[in-house]
């Protein structure tokens, strides 16, 4: 894998450099004068001389830095805690053509760790503010928010997301760009995906070569489905602060008009959070529960994933390093998963996540669904959402019957959901499905339709 990746990017780099204007040079030449003297000396030390950790086939030269600064395009998905660190690291590593996507706006609670933002930026789009900040601080850098170009224009995609669904969608998008000739993958169609994730004092970084190595869906079991405790199971006998807050938040959501004079519960309104916090505190005292704090209250109301600035910095540095290694072909990239944990001391290790032969995203073969003919469509829907290897959110199921496309169930459009809802209580046999029937399933977790083959069991 590492040798193929090295040769792939070396060839891409060679072609790009040949297309550059011969008069375009860096650091003190006749080209861009925006660099100060010695600005990129730290990068040159990695690219213009050999070392004990360089790739065996790497040849030191000035062309690598030229490619990095003038040609290589990086797409960063997410401008939150991890994304801010990524943008900073990439810009200071010599990458100039960086595009960032984030549809969120800046909240005051972001400011403690998303250091590209200031109080005056609250309410503004994260991508725009982050781009402006980096462009102002790193001379010659051109960070573009909301890129309009096709993803094919980018050399590497980096994800700094807190959403598994968004990760899977981007994973599926890169897989959809792969080109196969007579069943053989064209390496030039591969756009590497560098994915980072953090939660509290734990994090991970991984390198994915779509179509070659384990993709996000191949290792979906590493992202277990969220387990929601039924509200009735602890409304009368809570035993931890989270239960107390969850119960109170559910009450508020149903009574927000009464609680806040017609206003909906707003996690950014201190008055609302204080009200929920006080009510939860009073109720917790009845059960001798401690640990209910204002910060925990806000975290539950806003469903905030615990974030630690130092963890974001470590994982972003690891991801940026992998981007640098792949873009320059100077060092052997990660193969292919790194885990970081500093809860009790510091612990990190790497392993090679293996590609699944029957992965629903990258295997190129229909998935098997084994059910009794008497099973109801609702059971199939439950399987698609609850299975650890699938974890779909709102699957829409269609098939072909008597030569015509038929929607068996679609949840996202109200009128179609109402019309197809009776199918959920029907058996697969009653719906006219037969052994070997192909079912096409669309879901928000992937831009591509996933094919399943129905196998009846006796």
Coordinates of C-alpha atoms in Angstrom, one line a residue:
X1 CA 0.0 0.0 0.0
X2 CA 2.7 2.5 1.0
X3 CA 4.8 1.8 -2.2
X4 CA 1.7 2.3 -4.4
X5 CA 0.7 5.5 -2.6
X6 CA 4.3 6.8 -3.0
X7 CA 4.4 6.1 -6.7
X8 CA 0.9 7.4 -7.3
X9 CA 1.7 10.8 -5.7
X10 CA 5.1 11.1 -7.2
X11 CA 3.7 10.7 -10.7
X12 CA 0.9 13.2 -10.0
X13 CA 3.4 15.6 -8.6
X14 CA 5.7 15.2 -11.6
X15 CA 2.9 16.0 -14.0
X16 CA 1.8 19.0 -12.1
X17 CA 5.3 20.5 -11.8
X18 CA 5.8 20.1 -15.6
X19 CA 2.7 22.3 -16.1
X20 CA 3.9 25.1 -13.8
X21 CA 5.3 28.2 -15.3
X22 CA 9.1 28.0 -15.2
X23 CA 9.3 31.4 -13.7
X24 CA 7.4 30.5 -10.6
X25 CA 9.8 29.9 -7.8
X26 CA 9.6 30.0 -4.0
X27 CA 11.4 31.7 -1.2
X28 CA 13.3 34.6 -2.5
X29 CA 13.0 33.9 -6.2
X30 CA 11.2 36.0 -8.9
X31 CA 7.8 34.6 -8.0
X32 CA 5.6 35.4 -5.0
X33 CA 7.2 38.1 -2.8
X34 CA 4.8 37.6 0.1
X35 CA 7.0 35.1 1.8
X36 CA 9.5 36.5 4.3
X37 CA 13.1 35.3 4.3
X38 CA 13.5 31.9 5.8
X39 CA 9.7 31.4 6.2
X40 CA 9.8 27.8 4.9
X41 CA 13.3 26.8 6.1
X42 CA 11.7 24.3 8.6
X43 CA 9.8 22.6 5.7
X44 CA 12.9 22.6 3.5
X45 CA 14.8 20.5 6.1
X46 CA 12.3 17.7 5.5
X47 CA 12.2 17.9 1.7
X48 CA 15.6 19.0 0.5
X49 CA 17.7 16.5 2.4
X50 CA 17.6 12.8 3.2
X51 CA 17.1 11.4 6.7
X52 CA 16.7 8.2 8.7
X53 CA 12.9 8.2 8.3
X54 CA 12.5 9.3 4.7
X55 CA 10.9 7.0 2.2
X56 CA 13.4 4.6 0.6
X57 CA 12.6 5.9 -2.8
X58 CA 12.4 9.6 -1.9
X59 CA 14.8 11.9 -3.8
X60 CA 15.4 15.3 -2.0
X61 CA 14.7 18.3 -4.2
X62 CA 13.1 21.8 -4.3
X63 CA 10.3 20.5 -6.4
X64 CA 8.4 19.0 -3.5
X65 CA 8.0 22.3 -1.8
X66 CA 7.0 23.9 -5.0
X67 CA 4.3 21.4 -5.6
X68 CA 3.1 21.8 -2.0
X69 CA 2.8 25.6 -2.2
X70 CA 1.7 26.2 -5.8
X71 CA -0.4 23.2 -6.8
X72 CA -1.5 20.8 -4.1
X73 CA -5.2 21.4 -3.1
X74 CA -6.5 20.2 0.2
X75 CA -10.1 20.0 1.3
X76 CA -10.8 20.3 5.0
X77 CA -14.2 19.2 6.2
X78 CA -15.1 20.9 9.5
X79 CA -13.9 24.1 11.1
X80 CA -14.6 23.2 14.7
X81 CA -12.2 22.3 17.4
X82 CA -10.3 19.8 15.3
X83 CA -10.8 21.8 12.1
X84 CA -9.2 25.0 13.5
X85 CA -6.1 23.1 14.5
X86 CA -6.0 21.4 11.1
X87 CA -6.2 24.7 9.2
X88 CA -3.4 26.2 11.3
X89 CA -1.1 23.1 10.9
X90 CA -1.6 22.8 7.2
X91 CA -1.1 26.5 6.5
X92 CA 2.2 26.5 8.6
X93 CA 3.3 23.4 6.8
X94 CA 3.4 25.1 3.4
X95 CA 0.0 24.3 2.0
X96 CA -1.5 27.3 0.3
X97 CA -4.5 26.1 -1.6
X98 CA -6.8 25.0 1.3
X99 CA -10.6 24.8 1.0
X100 CA -12.8 24.4 4.1
X101 CA -16.4 23.4 4.5
X102 CA -18.5 23.9 7.6
X103 CA -22.2 24.9 7.6
X104 CA -22.2 25.8 11.3
X105 CA -22.1 29.2 12.9
X106 CA -19.9 30.3 15.8
X107 CA -21.3 29.9 19.2
X108 CA -19.9 31.5 22.4
X109 CA -19.3 28.0 23.8
X110 CA -16.8 27.3 20.9
X111 CA -14.4 30.0 21.9
X112 CA -12.6 28.0 24.6
X113 CA -11.0 25.7 22.1
X114 CA -11.7 26.9 18.6
X115 CA -9.0 29.5 18.7
X116 CA -9.5 31.0 15.2
X117 CA -12.7 32.7 16.5
X118 CA -13.2 35.7 18.8
X119 CA -16.2 37.0 20.7
X120 CA -17.0 39.5 17.9
X121 CA -17.4 36.5 15.5
X122 CA -20.3 34.9 17.4
X123 CA -23.1 34.2 15.0
X124 CA -20.9 34.3 11.9
X125 CA -20.2 31.2 9.6
X126 CA -17.3 29.2 10.9
X127 CA -15.8 28.5 7.5
X128 CA -15.7 32.2 6.5
X129 CA -14.1 33.4 9.8
X130 CA -11.6 30.6 9.9
X131 CA -10.5 31.3 6.3
X132 CA -10.1 35.0 6.9
X133 CA -8.1 34.4 10.1
X134 CA -5.6 32.0 8.5
X135 CA -5.2 34.1 5.4
X136 CA -4.4 37.2 7.5
X137 CA -1.9 35.4 9.7
X138 CA 0.0 33.2 7.1
X139 CA 1.3 35.2 4.2
X140 CA 0.6 33.8 0.8
X141 CA -2.0 31.3 2.1
X142 CA -5.3 31.1 0.3
X143 CA -8.0 29.4 2.4
X144 CA -11.3 29.3 0.6
X145 CA -14.6 28.8 2.4
X146 CA -17.4 26.7 0.7
X147 CA -15.5 25.5 -2.3
X148 CA -17.5 25.4 -5.5
X149 CA -15.1 23.0 -7.4
X150 CA -15.8 19.4 -7.9
X151 CA -14.2 17.1 -5.3
X152 CA -12.1 15.7 -8.1
X153 CA -10.1 18.9 -8.1
X154 CA -8.6 18.0 -4.7
X155 CA -5.5 15.9 -4.0
X156 CA -6.4 15.0 -0.4
X157 CA -9.5 15.3 1.8
X158 CA -9.1 15.8 5.6
X159 CA -12.1 15.3 7.9
X160 CA -12.3 17.0 11.3
X161 CA -15.8 16.1 12.1
X162 CA -17.9 15.1 15.1
X163 CA -20.5 13.3 13.1
X164 CA -20.3 9.7 12.0
X165 CA -23.0 10.3 9.4
X166 CA -21.0 13.1 7.8
X167 CA -17.9 10.9 7.8
X168 CA -19.7 8.1 6.0
X169 CA -21.2 10.5 3.5
X170 CA -17.8 11.8 2.5
X171 CA -16.4 8.3 2.5
X172 CA -19.1 7.3 0.1
X173 CA -18.5 10.3 -2.1
X174 CA -14.8 9.5 -2.6
X175 CA -15.7 5.9 -3.3
X176 CA -18.2 7.0 -6.0
X177 CA -15.3 8.8 -7.8
X178 CA -13.3 5.6 -8.3
X179 CA -12.8 4.4 -11.8
X180 CA -12.7 0.7 -12.6
X181 CA -11.5 -0.6 -15.9
X182 CA -12.4 -4.3 -16.5
X183 CA -12.8 -4.6 -12.8
X184 CA -9.4 -3.2 -12.0
X185 CA -9.2 0.0 -9.9
X186 CA -7.4 2.9 -11.6
X187 CA -5.0 4.3 -8.9
X188 CA -5.1 7.8 -10.4
X189 CA -8.8 8.1 -9.4
X190 CA -8.0 7.6 -5.7
X191 CA -8.3 10.7 -3.5
X192 CA -6.8 9.8 0.0
X193 CA -9.0 10.6 3.0
X194 CA -7.3 11.5 6.3
X195 CA -9.8 11.2 9.1
X196 CA -9.4 12.5 12.7
X197 CA -11.7 12.2 15.7
X198 CA -11.6 13.2 19.3
X199 CA -13.7 12.8 22.4
X200 CA -12.5 14.1 25.7
X201 CA -8.9 12.8 26.3
X202 CA -9.2 10.2 23.5
X203 CA -8.7 10.5 19.8
X204 CA -7.7 8.7 16.6
X205 CA -6.2 9.5 13.2
X206 CA -6.4 7.2 10.1
X207 CA -5.4 7.1 6.5
X208 CA -7.9 5.8 4.0
X209 CA -7.2 5.0 0.4
X210 CA -10.7 4.5 -1.1
X211 CA -11.0 1.2 -2.9
X212 CA -7.8 -0.1 -1.5
X213 CA -7.7 0.0 2.3
X214 CA -10.4 -0.2 5.0
X215 CA -12.9 2.6 4.6
X216 CA -15.1 4.2 7.2
X217 CA -17.9 1.6 6.7
X218 CA -15.4 -1.3 6.9
X219 CA -14.8 -0.3 10.5
X220 CA -18.2 0.9 11.5
X221 CA -18.2 -1.3 14.5
X222 CA -15.7 1.2 16.0
X223 CA -18.5 3.7 16.1
X224 CA -21.1 1.8 18.1
X225 CA -24.7 3.0 17.8
X226 CA -25.8 5.4 20.5
X227 CA -27.6 3.7 23.3
X228 CA -30.6 5.7 24.6
X229 CA -32.0 4.8 28.0
X230 CA -35.7 5.0 28.0
X231 CA -37.0 8.0 29.9
X232 CA -39.5 6.0 31.9
X233 CA -36.8 3.7 33.2
X234 CA -35.2 6.5 35.3
X235 CA -37.8 9.2 35.7
X236 CA -38.8 7.9 39.1
X237 CA -35.5 6.3 40.2
X238 CA -32.6 8.3 38.7
X239 CA -29.1 7.2 39.8
X240 CA -26.7 9.6 38.1
X241 CA -26.6 13.3 37.2
X242 CA -27.1 12.6 33.5
X243 CA -30.4 10.8 34.2
X244 CA -31.6 13.8 36.2
X245 CA -30.7 16.3 33.4
X246 CA -32.0 14.1 30.6
X247 CA -35.4 13.8 32.4
X248 CA -35.6 17.5 33.1
X249 CA -34.7 18.4 29.4
X250 CA -37.4 16.1 28.1
X251 CA -39.9 17.8 30.4
X252 CA -38.7 21.2 29.2
X253 CA -39.0 20.3 25.6
X254 CA -42.6 19.4 26.1
X255 CA -43.4 22.5 28.3
X256 CA -41.0 25.1 26.9
X257 CA -43.8 27.5 26.0
X258 CA -44.9 27.4 29.7
X259 CA -41.4 27.5 31.1
X260 CA -40.0 30.4 29.0
X261 CA -43.1 32.6 28.2
X262 CA -43.6 31.1 24.7
X263 CA -40.0 30.7 23.8
X264 CA -38.4 27.4 22.8
X265 CA -35.6 25.9 24.9
X266 CA -32.4 27.7 23.8
X267 CA -29.1 26.1 24.8
X268 CA -27.3 29.4 24.3
X269 CA -29.6 31.4 26.6
X270 CA -28.2 31.5 30.1
X271 CA -31.6 32.1 31.6
X272 CA -32.9 28.8 30.0
X273 CA -29.9 26.8 31.1
X274 CA -30.0 28.3 34.6
X275 CA -33.7 27.3 34.9
X276 CA -33.0 23.7 33.8
X277 CA -29.9 23.5 36.0
X278 CA -31.8 24.7 39.1
X279 CA -34.8 22.3 38.6
X280 CA -32.4 19.4 38.0
X281 CA -30.4 20.3 41.1
X282 CA -33.5 20.4 43.2
X283 CA -34.8 17.1 42.0
X284 CA -31.3 15.5 42.3
X285 CA -31.2 16.4 45.9
X286 CA -34.2 14.2 46.6
X287 CA -32.2 11.2 45.5
X288 CA -28.9 12.3 47.1
X289 CA -27.3 12.6 43.6
X290 CA -24.3 14.9 43.3
X291 CA -22.5 16.1 40.2
X292 CA -25.2 18.2 38.5
X293 CA -23.3 21.3 37.3
X294 CA -24.2 24.2 35.1
X295 CA -21.6 23.1 32.5
X296 CA -23.0 19.5 32.5
X297 CA -26.5 21.0 32.1
X298 CA -25.5 22.9 29.1
X299 CA -23.7 19.9 27.6
X300 CA -26.8 17.8 27.9
X301 CA -29.2 20.4 26.5
X302 CA -26.9 21.1 23.5
X303 CA -25.8 17.5 23.1
X304 CA -22.2 18.6 23.3
X305 CA -19.5 16.0 22.8
X306 CA -16.8 16.5 25.4
X307 CA -13.9 18.3 23.8
X308 CA -10.4 19.0 25.1
X309 CA -8.2 21.5 23.3
X310 CA -5.0 19.5 23.8
X311 CA -6.5 16.4 22.4
X312 CA -7.6 18.3 19.3
X313 CA -4.1 19.7 18.9
X314 CA -2.5 16.2 19.0
X315 CA -4.9 14.6 16.6
X316 CA -4.8 17.5 14.2
X317 CA -1.0 17.4 14.2
X318 CA -1.1 13.7 13.4
X319 CA -3.6 14.3 10.5
X320 CA -1.6 17.2 9.1
X321 CA 1.6 15.1 9.3
X322 CA -0.1 12.4 7.2
X323 CA -1.2 15.0 4.7
X324 CA 2.3 16.3 4.5
X325 CA 3.8 12.8 4.0
X326 CA 1.3 11.8 1.3
X327 CA 1.5 15.1 -0.6
X328 CA 5.3 15.1 -0.6
X329 CA 6.0 11.4 -0.8
X330 CA 8.8 12.1 1.6
X331 CA 7.9 9.6 4.3
X332 CA 6.0 6.4 4.7
X333 CA 2.4 7.2 5.6
X334 CA 0.5 5.7 8.5
X335 CA -0.8 2.1 7.9
X336 CA -3.4 2.9 8.7
X337 CA -5.0 3.7 12.1
X338 CA -3.6 5.5 15.2
X339 CA -5.3 5.5 18.6
X340 CA -4.4 8.2 21.2
X341 CA -5.4 8.1 24.9
X342 CA -4.2 10.4 27.7
X343 CA -6.8 9.7 30.3
X344 CA -4.3 8.0 32.7
X345 CA -0.9 8.9 31.4
X346 CA -0.1 8.8 27.7
X347 CA -0.9 5.8 25.6
X348 CA -0.9 5.5 21.8
X349 CA -0.7 2.6 19.3
X350 CA -1.2 1.9 15.7
X351 CA -2.8 -1.0 13.8
X352 CA -3.8 -1.9 10.3
X353 CA -7.6 -1.9 10.0
X354 CA -8.5 -4.6 7.5
X355 CA -10.9 -4.1 4.6
X356 CA -14.1 -6.0 4.8
X357 CA -14.9 -8.2 1.7
X358 CA -18.6 -7.6 2.2
X359 CA -18.5 -3.9 3.1
X360 CA -21.7 -2.2 2.1
X361 CA -19.8 0.9 0.9
X362 CA -16.7 -0.3 -0.9
X363 CA -17.1 -4.0 -1.7
X364 CA -18.8 -3.6 -5.1
X365 CA -21.1 -6.5 -4.4
X366 CA -24.7 -6.7 -3.2
X367 CA -25.2 -7.3 0.5
X368 CA -27.1 -10.4 1.7
X369 CA -30.3 -10.0 3.7
X370 CA -31.5 -13.3 5.3
X371 CA -35.1 -13.3 6.4
X372 CA -38.1 -15.6 6.7
X373 CA -40.7 -15.1 4.0
X374 CA -43.1 -14.4 6.9
X375 CA -40.9 -11.6 8.2
X376 CA -42.4 -8.1 8.1
X377 CA -40.9 -5.2 6.3
X378 CA -40.5 -3.4 9.6
X379 CA -38.0 -6.1 10.7
X380 CA -35.9 -5.4 7.6
X381 CA -36.0 -1.7 8.5
X382 CA -35.0 -2.4 12.0
X383 CA -32.1 -4.5 10.8
X384 CA -30.8 -1.8 8.6
X385 CA -30.8 0.8 11.4
X386 CA -29.7 -1.5 14.3
X387 CA -27.0 -3.7 12.7
X388 CA -23.6 -2.6 13.8
X389 CA -22.1 -2.9 10.3
X390 CA -24.9 -0.8 8.7
X391 CA -26.2 1.8 11.2
X392 CA -28.5 3.5 8.8
X393 CA -30.6 6.4 9.9
X394 CA -33.7 6.7 7.7
X395 CA -33.4 4.1 5.0
X396 CA -35.7 4.2 2.0
X397 CA -36.3 0.8 0.4
X398 CA -37.2 0.3 -3.3
X399 CA -37.3 -2.7 -5.6
X400 CA -38.4 -3.8 -9.0
X401 CA -41.6 -5.8 -9.3
X402 CA -43.1 -6.9 -12.6
X403 CA -40.6 -4.7 -14.4
X404 CA -41.6 -1.5 -12.5
X405 CA -39.8 0.3 -9.7
X406 CA -41.8 0.2 -6.5
X407 CA -41.1 2.2 -3.3
X408 CA -41.7 -0.1 -0.3
X409 CA -41.0 2.5 2.3
X410 CA -39.7 6.1 2.3
X411 CA -39.5 8.0 5.6
X412 CA -38.1 11.4 4.6
X413 CA -41.1 12.7 2.5
X414 CA -44.2 12.9 4.6
X415 CA -46.7 12.2 1.8
X416 CA -44.8 9.1 0.6
X417 CA -44.2 7.9 4.2
X418 CA -47.9 8.1 4.9
X419 CA -48.7 6.1 1.7
X420 CA -46.0 3.4 2.2
X421 CA -46.4 3.1 6.0
X422 CA -48.9 0.1 5.7
X423 CA -46.2 -1.9 4.0
X424 CA -44.2 -2.0 7.3
X425 CA -46.8 -4.4 8.8
X426 CA -46.9 -6.6 5.7
X427 CA -44.8 -9.7 5.3
X428 CA -42.1 -9.9 2.6
X429 CA -44.2 -12.5 0.8
X430 CA -47.3 -10.4 0.9
X431 CA -45.3 -7.6 -0.7
X432 CA -44.5 -9.9 -3.6
X433 CA -40.8 -10.3 -2.8
X434 CA -39.1 -13.5 -3.8
X435 CA -35.9 -15.3 -2.9
X436 CA -33.0 -13.5 -4.6
X437 CA -34.9 -10.2 -4.9
X438 CA -32.7 -7.1 -5.1
X439 CA -33.5 -4.3 -2.7
X440 CA -32.1 -0.8 -3.3
X441 CA -31.6 1.2 -0.1
X442 CA -30.9 5.0 0.0
X443 CA -29.9 6.7 3.2
X444 CA -28.3 9.9 4.5
X445 CA -25.2 8.0 5.5
X446 CA -24.1 7.6 1.9
X447 CA -24.5 9.4 -1.5
X448 CA -24.8 6.1 -3.2
X449 CA -27.7 3.6 -3.3
X450 CA -26.8 0.4 -1.5
X451 CA -27.9 -2.9 -3.1
X452 CA -29.1 -5.8 -1.0
X453 CA -29.9 -9.4 -2.1
X454 CA -32.8 -10.9 -0.2
X455 CA -32.3 -14.6 0.7
X456 CA -35.2 -16.4 2.2
X457 CA -34.4 -18.9 5.0
X458 CA -36.7 -21.7 6.0

